[in-house]
C-alpha cells in the first residue's frame, strides 16, 4: 500500500459559497479550526514526507493537486514558495506533477507565469453557462459568479501555455447539449463531470434513472460528434476504456486502488475530503506531516476502506455484471448512518443504465467480424437488473462487511 497523489489544501477558505459545497455547506464544519493558509514549515515538512515515501516505495513521480477552499487566495509569493519547494525534489530523482483546481476568479498574469514555469495543469470549476452556473455557484452575497470566472478564463487563455480543463458538478435542470456547447465555446480541453455529492442521509430521494436519461442524452450527442468537435468528457472516456478492459481507473470507476490522500493546511493527513459529507470531523485522524510518515495512515480503518473501496463492495455490487466498470461508484455516495459503507451508490441505478447504454453503443460501432471473434454481447439495463436479482441470493456476506458497517452511527 502506498500513496501516489495528494490533494493539498494550501488555503482552507473560499471566496465564493456554492450552495452544494461538501467543504462548507454539508455536515462537517471542521474547516473552521484550520489555519487559513499553509505555513512554510508545513510545506517543508510536506516535501520531506513526499521524499521519504517515494524513496521507500521506489516511486519516481508523484502527483500534487493544489486545492482549497480556493488556492489562489494564497499570495503569488507563497504559491511560488510551495511550487519551488516541491519542484526541488527532482534533485532526489522525484518528478512532481502539479495540478491546481480553482474557481478561476482570481487568476492573474503573475499566476499564469508560475503555472507555465512549473507546468501546473489548471482545472476551472464551473457548472455551465451563466444561467445554470449562477443557480448554485454564488458569492458570499448571493450573486452569481459566471462573469468573473469567465474573466479569469480569458486571462489564463492569454497567458498560459497549456489548455484549461473544466470540473463541473452536473446540474440536471440544465440542457446537456447546451452545457456541452457552453464548455466548448469557452475553449476547455477536457470536461470532468461530477455527480452531486450526496449519500443516503443527505439526499431527499434516491434518484431513479432520471439522471441516467440526462447523461445518456449527453453521451449520444458527444459520441456522434466529428473528431474536431469532440471535447474530451473524462467520465465517458473512462467508461469506454474500462468496457474494453483497461486497468486504469479513477476514484469513482474501475477496479484499481485509491492511492490518494489529503493534506490540510495544518499538515493533517486525511482520507478523501469529500467523505466530509458523512459527518462532523469524519475524516479526522491523528496523523500529521510534522509527526508522521505517509505509511502511518494505513493504520486508519477509513483510509483502508477508501484505498480498497473498489474491492470492498456490497453484495448487490458483487452481483452486478458491470461492477468492474462502475467500481461500486464513488465511496462517499455509498454512505448511510444505518449501514456505514455497506451499500451501493445512491446513483447505482443511474450508473447501471448509463454503463449498459454506453457498452451497447460501443458494440454497435465495432466491425461485425470483431464482434464474432470476441463473442461480445449486448447487455440491456433490464437484463442486468434481472442478473443481479438472480445472483444476489447466492452471494455470502463478505468478510469485510463488518468493517464497512463499523462507520454506521449505531457503532
mmCIF file of C-alpha atoms in Angstrom:
data_model
loop_
_atom_site.group_PDB
_atom_site.id
_atom_site.type_symbol
_atom_site.label_atom_id
_atom_site.label_comp_id
_atom_site.label_asym_id
_atom_site.label_seq_id
_atom_site.Cartn_x
_atom_site.Cartn_y
_atom_site.Cartn_z
ATOM 1 C CA UNK A 1 0.000 0.000 0.000
ATOM 2 C CA UNK A 2 1.331 3.408 -0.937
ATOM 3 C CA UNK A 3 0.235 6.924 -1.792
ATOM 4 C CA UNK A 4 0.940 8.312 -5.251
ATOM 5 C CA UNK A 5 -1.111 11.523 -5.221
ATOM 6 C CA UNK A 6 -2.020 14.274 -2.781
ATOM 7 C CA UNK A 7 -4.724 16.911 -2.693
ATOM 8 C CA UNK A 8 -3.047 19.725 -0.765
ATOM 9 C CA UNK A 9 -5.207 22.376 0.869
ATOM 10 C CA UNK A 10 -2.929 25.391 0.530
ATOM 11 C CA UNK A 11 -5.895 27.546 1.619
ATOM 12 C CA UNK A 12 -8.770 26.421 3.827
ATOM 13 C CA UNK A 13 -11.220 29.216 2.993
ATOM 14 C CA UNK A 14 -13.039 30.137 -0.205
ATOM 15 C CA UNK A 15 -14.049 33.418 -1.859
ATOM 16 C CA UNK A 16 -17.413 32.027 -3.014
ATOM 17 C CA UNK A 17 -20.206 30.000 -1.398
ATOM 18 C CA UNK A 18 -21.501 27.213 -3.657
ATOM 19 C CA UNK A 19 -24.708 26.035 -2.033
ATOM 20 C CA UNK A 20 -23.894 22.339 -2.510
ATOM 21 C CA UNK A 21 -20.248 22.524 -1.370
ATOM 22 C CA UNK A 22 -19.100 19.445 0.560
ATOM 23 C CA UNK A 23 -16.490 21.502 2.385
ATOM 24 C CA UNK A 24 -18.589 24.327 3.802
ATOM 25 C CA UNK A 25 -22.271 23.503 3.390
ATOM 26 C CA UNK A 26 -22.511 19.857 4.406
ATOM 27 C CA UNK A 27 -22.221 18.008 7.712
ATOM 28 C CA UNK A 28 -18.572 18.739 8.541
ATOM 29 C CA UNK A 29 -17.578 22.230 9.707
ATOM 30 C CA UNK A 30 -14.072 21.348 10.894
ATOM 31 C CA UNK A 31 -12.540 23.769 8.377
ATOM 32 C CA UNK A 32 -13.250 26.484 10.960
ATOM 33 C CA UNK A 33 -10.374 25.270 13.160
ATOM 34 C CA UNK A 34 -7.902 25.042 10.282
ATOM 35 C CA UNK A 35 -5.301 27.762 9.602
ATOM 36 C CA UNK A 36 -6.415 29.864 6.665
ATOM 37 C CA UNK A 37 -3.166 29.161 4.782
ATOM 38 C CA UNK A 38 -0.439 26.521 4.850
ATOM 39 C CA UNK A 39 2.742 27.710 6.579
ATOM 40 C CA UNK A 40 6.235 27.447 5.099
ATOM 41 C CA UNK A 41 7.247 24.962 7.794
ATOM 42 C CA UNK A 42 4.350 22.708 6.800
ATOM 43 C CA UNK A 43 5.324 22.973 3.117
ATOM 44 C CA UNK A 44 8.862 21.938 4.049
ATOM 45 C CA UNK A 45 7.522 19.024 6.112
ATOM 46 C CA UNK A 46 5.391 18.024 3.113
ATOM 47 C CA UNK A 47 8.468 17.948 0.893
ATOM 48 C CA UNK A 48 10.336 15.764 3.378
ATOM 49 C CA UNK A 49 7.489 13.264 3.742
ATOM 50 C CA UNK A 50 6.953 13.002 -0.024
ATOM 51 C CA UNK A 51 10.674 12.346 -0.419
ATOM 52 C CA UNK A 52 10.694 9.661 2.279
ATOM 53 C CA UNK A 53 7.623 7.951 0.824
ATOM 54 C CA UNK A 54 8.861 7.956 -2.764
ATOM 55 C CA UNK A 55 12.281 6.618 -1.820
ATOM 56 C CA UNK A 56 10.723 3.955 0.404
ATOM 57 C CA UNK A 57 8.349 2.749 -2.333
ATOM 58 C CA UNK A 58 10.624 3.315 -5.361
ATOM 59 C CA UNK A 59 8.329 5.970 -6.835
ATOM 60 C CA UNK A 60 9.999 8.270 -9.353
ATOM 61 C CA UNK A 61 6.971 10.516 -9.876
ATOM 62 C CA UNK A 62 4.310 11.922 -7.578
ATOM 63 C CA UNK A 63 1.125 13.891 -8.278
ATOM 64 C CA UNK A 64 0.235 17.006 -6.259
ATOM 65 C CA UNK A 65 -3.022 18.953 -6.654
ATOM 66 C CA UNK A 66 -3.151 22.438 -5.125
ATOM 67 C CA UNK A 67 -6.632 22.779 -3.709
ATOM 68 C CA UNK A 68 -8.739 24.518 -1.099
ATOM 69 C CA UNK A 69 -11.008 26.258 -0.388
ATOM 70 C CA UNK A 70 -9.696 28.469 -3.134
ATOM 71 C CA UNK A 71 -5.925 28.005 -3.612
ATOM 72 C CA UNK A 72 -5.487 31.381 -5.329
ATOM 73 C CA UNK A 73 -6.380 33.137 -2.082
ATOM 74 C CA UNK A 74 -2.750 32.342 -1.245
ATOM 75 C CA UNK A 75 -0.360 35.064 -2.342
ATOM 76 C CA UNK A 76 1.671 34.625 -5.515
ATOM 77 C CA UNK A 77 4.780 34.656 -3.327
ATOM 78 C CA UNK A 78 3.504 31.812 -1.146
ATOM 79 C CA UNK A 79 2.418 29.768 -4.167
ATOM 80 C CA UNK A 80 5.861 30.255 -5.703
ATOM 81 C CA UNK A 81 7.469 29.021 -2.476
ATOM 82 C CA UNK A 82 5.209 25.957 -2.458
ATOM 83 C CA UNK A 83 5.899 25.073 -6.090
ATOM 84 C CA UNK A 84 9.647 25.649 -5.911
ATOM 85 C CA UNK A 85 9.996 23.704 -2.646
ATOM 86 C CA UNK A 86 8.305 20.590 -4.045
ATOM 87 C CA UNK A 87 9.798 21.004 -7.520
ATOM 88 C CA UNK A 88 13.263 20.812 -5.940
ATOM 89 C CA UNK A 89 12.601 17.110 -5.255
ATOM 90 C CA UNK A 90 13.802 16.477 -8.809
ATOM 91 C CA UNK A 91 17.281 16.681 -7.268
ATOM 92 C CA UNK A 92 16.371 13.432 -5.473
ATOM 93 C CA UNK A 93 15.122 11.832 -8.686
ATOM 94 C CA UNK A 94 11.443 12.541 -7.945
ATOM 95 C CA UNK A 95 9.317 14.228 -10.593
ATOM 96 C CA UNK A 96 6.469 16.213 -9.045
ATOM 97 C CA UNK A 97 3.497 16.571 -11.394
ATOM 98 C CA UNK A 98 1.463 19.628 -10.417
ATOM 99 C CA UNK A 99 -2.183 20.445 -10.959
ATOM 100 C CA UNK A 100 -4.492 23.045 -9.466
ATOM 101 C CA UNK A 101 -8.262 23.226 -9.045
ATOM 102 C CA UNK A 102 -9.597 26.785 -8.847
ATOM 103 C CA UNK A 103 -12.801 28.714 -9.440
ATOM 104 C CA UNK A 104 -10.675 30.933 -11.684
ATOM 105 C CA UNK A 105 -11.906 34.295 -10.429
ATOM 106 C CA UNK A 106 -8.510 35.391 -9.098
ATOM 107 C CA UNK A 107 -6.245 34.232 -11.944
ATOM 108 C CA UNK A 108 -3.686 36.880 -12.889
ATOM 109 C CA UNK A 109 -0.827 37.139 -15.349
ATOM 110 C CA UNK A 110 1.587 36.512 -12.441
ATOM 111 C CA UNK A 111 -0.225 33.265 -11.600
ATOM 112 C CA UNK A 112 -0.018 32.136 -15.214
ATOM 113 C CA UNK A 113 3.727 32.776 -15.287
ATOM 114 C CA UNK A 114 4.057 30.484 -12.250
ATOM 115 C CA UNK A 115 1.884 27.823 -13.867
ATOM 116 C CA UNK A 116 3.999 27.953 -17.014
ATOM 117 C CA UNK A 117 7.263 27.757 -15.094
ATOM 118 C CA UNK A 118 6.252 24.677 -13.086
ATOM 119 C CA UNK A 119 3.981 23.017 -15.693
ATOM 120 C CA UNK A 120 0.899 23.292 -13.490
ATOM 121 C CA UNK A 121 -2.204 21.838 -15.116
ATOM 122 C CA UNK A 122 -5.172 24.044 -14.225
ATOM 123 C CA UNK A 123 -8.776 22.972 -13.856
ATOM 124 C CA UNK A 124 -11.577 25.532 -13.601
ATOM 125 C CA UNK A 125 -14.680 24.771 -11.547
ATOM 126 C CA UNK A 126 -17.775 25.833 -13.499
ATOM 127 C CA UNK A 127 -21.266 24.388 -13.803
ATOM 128 C CA UNK A 128 -22.415 25.575 -17.214
ATOM 129 C CA UNK A 129 -23.402 28.834 -18.881
ATOM 130 C CA UNK A 130 -24.303 31.944 -16.884
ATOM 131 C CA UNK A 131 -27.895 30.936 -16.158
ATOM 132 C CA UNK A 132 -27.053 27.415 -14.983
ATOM 133 C CA UNK A 133 -23.800 28.184 -13.168
ATOM 134 C CA UNK A 134 -25.283 31.073 -11.217
ATOM 135 C CA UNK A 135 -28.057 28.931 -9.735
ATOM 136 C CA UNK A 136 -25.689 27.444 -7.163
ATOM 137 C CA UNK A 137 -22.158 28.802 -7.674
ATOM 138 C CA UNK A 138 -22.694 32.111 -5.916
ATOM 139 C CA UNK A 139 -20.560 34.504 -3.875
ATOM 140 C CA UNK A 140 -20.967 35.390 -0.191
ATOM 141 C CA UNK A 141 -23.616 37.978 -1.099
ATOM 142 C CA UNK A 142 -25.659 35.531 -3.161
ATOM 143 C CA UNK A 143 -24.560 36.914 -6.522
ATOM 144 C CA UNK A 144 -23.664 34.707 -9.482
ATOM 145 C CA UNK A 145 -20.010 34.125 -10.323
ATOM 146 C CA UNK A 146 -20.035 33.225 -14.030
ATOM 147 C CA UNK A 147 -18.866 36.550 -15.469
ATOM 148 C CA UNK A 148 -15.935 36.789 -13.033
ATOM 149 C CA UNK A 149 -14.906 33.199 -13.768
ATOM 150 C CA UNK A 150 -15.079 33.935 -17.490
ATOM 151 C CA UNK A 151 -12.738 36.915 -16.995
ATOM 152 C CA UNK A 152 -10.263 34.613 -15.241
ATOM 153 C CA UNK A 153 -10.534 32.075 -18.057
ATOM 154 C CA UNK A 154 -9.712 34.799 -20.585
ATOM 155 C CA UNK A 155 -6.630 35.823 -18.582
ATOM 156 C CA UNK A 156 -5.482 32.208 -18.452
ATOM 157 C CA UNK A 157 -6.047 31.662 -22.178
ATOM 158 C CA UNK A 158 -3.992 34.775 -22.936
ATOM 159 C CA UNK A 159 -1.034 33.998 -20.689
ATOM 160 C CA UNK A 160 -0.919 30.234 -20.101
ATOM 161 C CA UNK A 161 0.949 27.809 -22.336
ATOM 162 C CA UNK A 162 -1.410 24.910 -21.628
ATOM 163 C CA UNK A 163 -5.157 24.468 -22.210
ATOM 164 C CA UNK A 164 -7.619 24.555 -19.319
ATOM 165 C CA UNK A 165 -9.731 21.696 -18.057
ATOM 166 C CA UNK A 166 -13.223 22.075 -16.591
ATOM 167 C CA UNK A 167 -14.574 20.425 -13.448
ATOM 168 C CA UNK A 168 -18.362 20.533 -13.491
ATOM 169 C CA UNK A 169 -20.916 19.413 -10.923
ATOM 170 C CA UNK A 170 -23.856 18.237 -13.026
ATOM 171 C CA UNK A 171 -26.982 20.347 -12.788
ATOM 172 C CA UNK A 172 -29.722 18.071 -14.086
ATOM 173 C CA UNK A 173 -32.002 21.084 -14.542
ATOM 174 C CA UNK A 174 -29.806 22.170 -17.427
ATOM 175 C CA UNK A 175 -29.832 21.061 -21.041
ATOM 176 C CA UNK A 176 -26.961 18.564 -21.504
ATOM 177 C CA UNK A 177 -26.363 19.734 -25.065
ATOM 178 C CA UNK A 178 -26.302 23.419 -24.126
ATOM 179 C CA UNK A 179 -23.926 22.642 -21.242
ATOM 180 C CA UNK A 180 -21.506 20.804 -23.528
ATOM 181 C CA UNK A 181 -21.548 23.537 -26.157
ATOM 182 C CA UNK A 182 -21.018 26.204 -23.483
ATOM 183 C CA UNK A 183 -17.832 24.445 -22.404
ATOM 184 C CA UNK A 184 -16.676 24.032 -25.997
ATOM 185 C CA UNK A 185 -17.179 27.740 -26.640
ATOM 186 C CA UNK A 186 -15.024 28.574 -23.602
ATOM 187 C CA UNK A 187 -12.179 26.522 -25.060
ATOM 188 C CA UNK A 188 -11.786 23.820 -22.401
ATOM 189 C CA UNK A 189 -9.652 20.844 -23.448
ATOM 190 C CA UNK A 190 -11.363 18.385 -21.078
ATOM 191 C CA UNK A 191 -14.640 18.210 -19.170
ATOM 192 C CA UNK A 192 -14.781 16.285 -15.904
ATOM 193 C CA UNK A 193 -18.423 15.759 -14.902
ATOM 194 C CA UNK A 194 -19.202 15.122 -11.237
ATOM 195 C CA UNK A 195 -22.397 13.814 -9.703
ATOM 196 C CA UNK A 196 -23.654 15.945 -6.828
ATOM 197 C CA UNK A 197 -22.061 14.753 -3.585
ATOM 198 C CA UNK A 198 -24.937 13.110 -1.745
ATOM 199 C CA UNK A 199 -25.390 9.979 0.358
ATOM 200 C CA UNK A 200 -28.368 8.138 1.859
ATOM 201 C CA UNK A 201 -28.574 10.592 4.773
ATOM 202 C CA UNK A 202 -28.329 13.829 2.800
ATOM 203 C CA UNK A 203 -30.353 13.070 -0.307
ATOM 204 C CA UNK A 204 -34.112 13.659 -0.146
ATOM 205 C CA UNK A 205 -34.952 10.866 -2.562
ATOM 206 C CA UNK A 206 -32.610 8.346 -4.166
ATOM 207 C CA UNK A 207 -32.672 9.122 -7.922
ATOM 208 C CA UNK A 208 -34.192 6.504 -10.185
ATOM 209 C CA UNK A 209 -32.981 6.785 -13.776
ATOM 210 C CA UNK A 210 -33.893 10.427 -14.498
ATOM 211 C CA UNK A 211 -30.217 11.334 -14.099
ATOM 212 C CA UNK A 212 -29.297 8.498 -16.447
ATOM 213 C CA UNK A 213 -31.600 9.955 -19.109
ATOM 214 C CA UNK A 214 -29.701 13.260 -18.923
ATOM 215 C CA UNK A 215 -26.301 11.541 -19.112
ATOM 216 C CA UNK A 216 -27.394 9.276 -21.970
ATOM 217 C CA UNK A 217 -28.632 12.265 -23.959
ATOM 218 C CA UNK A 218 -25.247 13.937 -23.497
ATOM 219 C CA UNK A 219 -23.333 10.752 -24.317
ATOM 220 C CA UNK A 220 -25.257 10.173 -27.550
ATOM 221 C CA UNK A 221 -24.672 13.750 -28.668
ATOM 222 C CA UNK A 222 -20.972 13.628 -27.755
ATOM 223 C CA UNK A 223 -20.339 10.145 -29.166
ATOM 224 C CA UNK A 224 -21.801 11.067 -32.557
ATOM 225 C CA UNK A 225 -19.781 14.257 -32.969
ATOM 226 C CA UNK A 226 -16.992 14.507 -35.527
ATOM 227 C CA UNK A 227 -13.485 14.470 -34.084
ATOM 228 C CA UNK A 228 -12.778 18.198 -34.386
ATOM 229 C CA UNK A 229 -15.955 18.995 -32.437
ATOM 230 C CA UNK A 230 -15.390 16.447 -29.673
ATOM 231 C CA UNK A 231 -14.016 17.841 -26.437
ATOM 232 C CA UNK A 232 -12.880 15.105 -24.059
ATOM 233 C CA UNK A 233 -15.503 14.099 -21.448
ATOM 234 C CA UNK A 234 -13.454 12.152 -18.934
ATOM 235 C CA UNK A 235 -16.298 10.153 -17.389
ATOM 236 C CA UNK A 236 -17.429 8.784 -20.748
ATOM 237 C CA UNK A 237 -13.908 8.023 -21.935
ATOM 238 C CA UNK A 238 -13.135 6.231 -18.662
ATOM 239 C CA UNK A 239 -16.219 4.039 -19.031
ATOM 240 C CA UNK A 240 -15.384 3.191 -22.656
ATOM 241 C CA UNK A 241 -11.797 2.280 -21.769
ATOM 242 C CA UNK A 242 -12.969 0.126 -18.854
ATOM 243 C CA UNK A 243 -15.550 -1.623 -21.023
ATOM 244 C CA UNK A 244 -12.666 -2.595 -23.316
ATOM 245 C CA UNK A 245 -10.722 -3.989 -20.346
ATOM 246 C CA UNK A 246 -8.454 -1.108 -19.400
ATOM 247 C CA UNK A 247 -6.906 -1.411 -15.951
ATOM 248 C CA UNK A 248 -6.769 2.357 -15.474
ATOM 249 C CA UNK A 249 -9.284 3.739 -13.032
ATOM 250 C CA UNK A 250 -10.486 6.871 -11.293
ATOM 251 C CA UNK A 251 -11.806 7.390 -7.772
ATOM 252 C CA UNK A 252 -15.314 6.646 -8.978
ATOM 253 C CA UNK A 253 -14.782 3.927 -11.590
ATOM 254 C CA UNK A 254 -12.717 0.842 -12.350
ATOM 255 C CA UNK A 255 -11.164 -1.774 -10.097
ATOM 256 C CA UNK A 256 -7.872 -0.234 -9.010
ATOM 257 C CA UNK A 257 -6.829 1.263 -5.693
ATOM 258 C CA UNK A 258 -7.350 4.841 -4.492
ATOM 259 C CA UNK A 259 -3.764 5.899 -3.832
ATOM 260 C CA UNK A 260 -4.607 9.443 -2.798
ATOM 261 C CA UNK A 261 -4.559 11.344 0.482
ATOM 262 C CA UNK A 262 -5.492 14.885 1.507
ATOM 263 C CA UNK A 263 -3.258 17.342 3.351
ATOM 264 C CA UNK A 264 -4.984 20.044 5.390
ATOM 265 C CA UNK A 265 -3.445 23.491 5.941
ATOM 266 C CA UNK A 266 -2.140 22.485 9.388
ATOM 267 C CA UNK A 267 -0.436 19.400 7.943
ATOM 268 C CA UNK A 268 -3.067 16.840 8.931
ATOM 269 C CA UNK A 269 -3.014 13.798 6.639
ATOM 270 C CA UNK A 270 -6.546 12.650 5.881
ATOM 271 C CA UNK A 271 -8.632 10.472 3.626
ATOM 272 C CA UNK A 272 -10.673 11.781 0.699
ATOM 273 C CA UNK A 273 -12.079 15.192 1.613
ATOM 274 C CA UNK A 274 -15.497 14.512 0.047
ATOM 275 C CA UNK A 275 -16.048 11.981 2.851
ATOM 276 C CA UNK A 276 -16.736 15.044 4.994
ATOM 277 C CA UNK A 277 -20.349 14.751 3.797
ATOM 278 C CA UNK A 278 -20.677 11.690 6.061
ATOM 279 C CA UNK A 279 -20.469 13.632 9.335
ATOM 280 C CA UNK A 280 -18.669 16.136 11.537
ATOM 281 C CA UNK A 281 -14.887 15.517 11.678
ATOM 282 C CA UNK A 282 -15.453 12.269 9.771
ATOM 283 C CA UNK A 283 -12.048 12.370 8.046
ATOM 284 C CA UNK A 284 -10.057 13.417 11.099
ATOM 285 C CA UNK A 285 -7.195 11.192 12.263
ATOM 286 C CA UNK A 286 -4.156 11.534 14.489
ATOM 287 C CA UNK A 287 -1.765 11.802 11.536
ATOM 288 C CA UNK A 288 0.176 14.971 10.713
ATOM 289 C CA UNK A 289 3.121 15.800 8.447
ATOM 290 C CA UNK A 290 5.107 17.117 11.409
ATOM 291 C CA UNK A 291 4.907 13.828 13.317
ATOM 292 C CA UNK A 292 4.045 11.047 10.864
ATOM 293 C CA UNK A 293 5.171 9.384 7.656
ATOM 294 C CA UNK A 294 2.615 8.620 4.953
ATOM 295 C CA UNK A 295 2.816 4.896 5.648
ATOM 296 C CA UNK A 296 1.408 5.552 9.131
ATOM 297 C CA UNK A 297 -2.008 6.468 7.738
ATOM 298 C CA UNK A 298 -2.770 2.888 6.754
ATOM 299 C CA UNK A 299 -3.466 2.226 10.430
ATOM 300 C CA UNK A 300 -6.757 4.067 9.827
ATOM 301 C CA UNK A 301 -9.817 1.949 9.010
ATOM 302 C CA UNK A 302 -11.298 4.815 6.977
ATOM 303 C CA UNK A 303 -8.198 5.160 4.825
ATOM 304 C CA UNK A 304 -8.093 1.370 4.417
ATOM 305 C CA UNK A 305 -11.729 1.333 3.214
ATOM 306 C CA UNK A 306 -11.130 4.259 0.855
ATOM 307 C CA UNK A 307 -7.917 2.729 -0.536
ATOM 308 C CA UNK A 308 -9.728 -0.579 -1.156
ATOM 309 C CA UNK A 309 -13.188 0.807 -1.904
ATOM 310 C CA UNK A 310 -13.413 -0.908 -5.307
ATOM 311 C CA UNK A 311 -12.602 -4.260 -3.734
ATOM 312 C CA UNK A 312 -14.816 -3.808 -0.661
ATOM 313 C CA UNK A 313 -18.169 -3.869 -2.436
ATOM 314 C CA UNK A 314 -21.605 -4.563 -1.007
ATOM 315 C CA UNK A 315 -23.422 -7.753 -2.059
ATOM 316 C CA UNK A 316 -25.515 -6.018 -4.725
ATOM 317 C CA UNK A 317 -22.369 -4.673 -6.368
ATOM 318 C CA UNK A 318 -20.729 -8.118 -6.236
ATOM 319 C CA UNK A 319 -23.753 -9.481 -8.111
ATOM 320 C CA UNK A 320 -23.663 -6.742 -10.735
ATOM 321 C CA UNK A 321 -22.321 -7.583 -14.219
ATOM 322 C CA UNK A 322 -20.761 -4.113 -14.692
ATOM 323 C CA UNK A 323 -19.004 -3.751 -11.333
ATOM 324 C CA UNK A 324 -15.562 -3.824 -12.969
ATOM 325 C CA UNK A 325 -16.552 -0.713 -14.921
ATOM 326 C CA UNK A 326 -18.510 1.064 -12.197
ATOM 327 C CA UNK A 327 -16.200 0.060 -9.345
ATOM 328 C CA UNK A 328 -19.162 0.340 -6.997
ATOM 329 C CA UNK A 329 -19.387 4.069 -7.579
ATOM 330 C CA UNK A 330 -17.834 6.860 -5.533
ATOM 331 C CA UNK A 331 -17.308 5.843 -1.888
ATOM 332 C CA UNK A 332 -18.918 8.978 -0.336
ATOM 333 C CA UNK A 333 -22.099 8.216 -2.292
ATOM 334 C CA UNK A 334 -22.392 4.809 -0.605
ATOM 335 C CA UNK A 335 -22.664 6.047 2.975
ATOM 336 C CA UNK A 336 -25.630 5.763 5.318
ATOM 337 C CA UNK A 337 -25.737 6.243 9.084
ATOM 338 C CA UNK A 338 -27.549 2.879 9.245
ATOM 339 C CA UNK A 339 -25.111 0.634 7.315
ATOM 340 C CA UNK A 340 -21.947 2.710 7.008
ATOM 341 C CA UNK A 341 -20.445 1.996 3.577
ATOM 342 C CA UNK A 342 -22.149 -1.369 3.090
ATOM 343 C CA UNK A 343 -24.472 -0.001 0.400
ATOM 344 C CA UNK A 344 -24.485 0.560 -3.355
ATOM 345 C CA UNK A 345 -24.097 4.134 -4.548
ATOM 346 C CA UNK A 346 -27.160 6.334 -4.251
ATOM 347 C CA UNK A 347 -26.687 6.681 -8.031
ATOM 348 C CA UNK A 348 -26.500 2.903 -8.580
ATOM 349 C CA UNK A 349 -29.455 2.580 -10.968
ATOM 350 C CA UNK A 350 -28.376 5.617 -12.966
ATOM 351 C CA UNK A 351 -24.852 4.266 -13.353
ATOM 352 C CA UNK A 352 -26.093 0.833 -14.377
ATOM 353 C CA UNK A 353 -28.360 2.278 -17.060
ATOM 354 C CA UNK A 354 -25.636 4.621 -18.351
ATOM 355 C CA UNK A 355 -22.905 1.974 -18.493
ATOM 356 C CA UNK A 356 -25.076 -0.625 -20.246
ATOM 357 C CA UNK A 357 -26.134 2.033 -22.750
ATOM 358 C CA UNK A 358 -22.519 3.067 -23.440
ATOM 359 C CA UNK A 359 -21.473 -0.568 -23.799
ATOM 360 C CA UNK A 360 -24.195 -1.239 -26.342
ATOM 361 C CA UNK A 361 -23.427 1.902 -28.346
ATOM 362 C CA UNK A 362 -19.748 0.918 -28.444
ATOM 363 C CA UNK A 363 -20.605 -2.622 -29.572
ATOM 364 C CA UNK A 364 -22.750 -1.174 -32.371
ATOM 365 C CA UNK A 365 -19.710 0.710 -33.651
ATOM 366 C CA UNK A 366 -17.458 -2.379 -33.819
ATOM 367 C CA UNK A 367 -16.831 -4.301 -37.060
ATOM 368 C CA UNK A 368 -19.028 -7.389 -37.351
ATOM 369 C CA UNK A 369 -16.033 -9.746 -37.668
ATOM 370 C CA UNK A 370 -14.604 -8.432 -34.407
ATOM 371 C CA UNK A 371 -17.942 -8.946 -32.636
ATOM 372 C CA UNK A 372 -17.996 -12.540 -33.923
ATOM 373 C CA UNK A 373 -14.367 -13.219 -32.941
ATOM 374 C CA UNK A 374 -14.688 -11.870 -29.408
ATOM 375 C CA UNK A 375 -18.200 -13.125 -28.757
ATOM 376 C CA UNK A 376 -19.016 -9.816 -27.091
ATOM 377 C CA UNK A 377 -22.720 -9.411 -26.420
ATOM 378 C CA UNK A 378 -25.015 -6.551 -25.603
ATOM 379 C CA UNK A 379 -26.480 -6.246 -22.145
ATOM 380 C CA UNK A 380 -29.605 -4.203 -21.560
ATOM 381 C CA UNK A 381 -30.340 -2.440 -18.307
ATOM 382 C CA UNK A 382 -33.338 -4.726 -17.762
ATOM 383 C CA UNK A 383 -31.218 -7.855 -18.298
ATOM 384 C CA UNK A 384 -28.580 -6.521 -15.892
ATOM 385 C CA UNK A 385 -31.224 -5.933 -13.210
ATOM 386 C CA UNK A 386 -32.502 -9.477 -13.721
ATOM 387 C CA UNK A 387 -28.999 -10.928 -13.424
ATOM 388 C CA UNK A 388 -28.440 -9.051 -10.165
ATOM 389 C CA UNK A 389 -31.745 -10.312 -8.742
ATOM 390 C CA UNK A 390 -30.885 -13.903 -9.664
ATOM 391 C CA UNK A 391 -27.294 -13.814 -8.392
ATOM 392 C CA UNK A 392 -27.753 -11.773 -5.225
ATOM 393 C CA UNK A 393 -29.236 -14.594 -3.053
ATOM 394 C CA UNK A 394 -26.235 -16.812 -3.870
ATOM 395 C CA UNK A 395 -23.607 -14.367 -2.596
ATOM 396 C CA UNK A 396 -22.469 -14.756 1.033
ATOM 397 C CA UNK A 397 -21.850 -11.713 3.197
ATOM 398 C CA UNK A 398 -18.235 -10.693 2.517
ATOM 399 C CA UNK A 399 -15.710 -10.854 5.356
ATOM 400 C CA UNK A 400 -15.090 -7.101 5.162
ATOM 401 C CA UNK A 401 -18.783 -6.220 5.647
ATOM 402 C CA UNK A 402 -18.294 -5.544 9.361
ATOM 403 C CA UNK A 403 -15.547 -3.053 8.580
ATOM 404 C CA UNK A 404 -17.827 -1.243 6.112
ATOM 405 C CA UNK A 405 -20.619 -1.170 8.692
ATOM 406 C CA UNK A 406 -18.329 -0.009 11.507
ATOM 407 C CA UNK A 407 -18.857 3.562 10.298
ATOM 408 C CA UNK A 408 -22.598 3.477 10.981
ATOM 409 C CA UNK A 409 -23.751 5.871 13.695
ATOM 410 C CA UNK A 410 -25.053 2.960 15.764
ATOM 411 C CA UNK A 411 -21.456 1.780 16.058
#
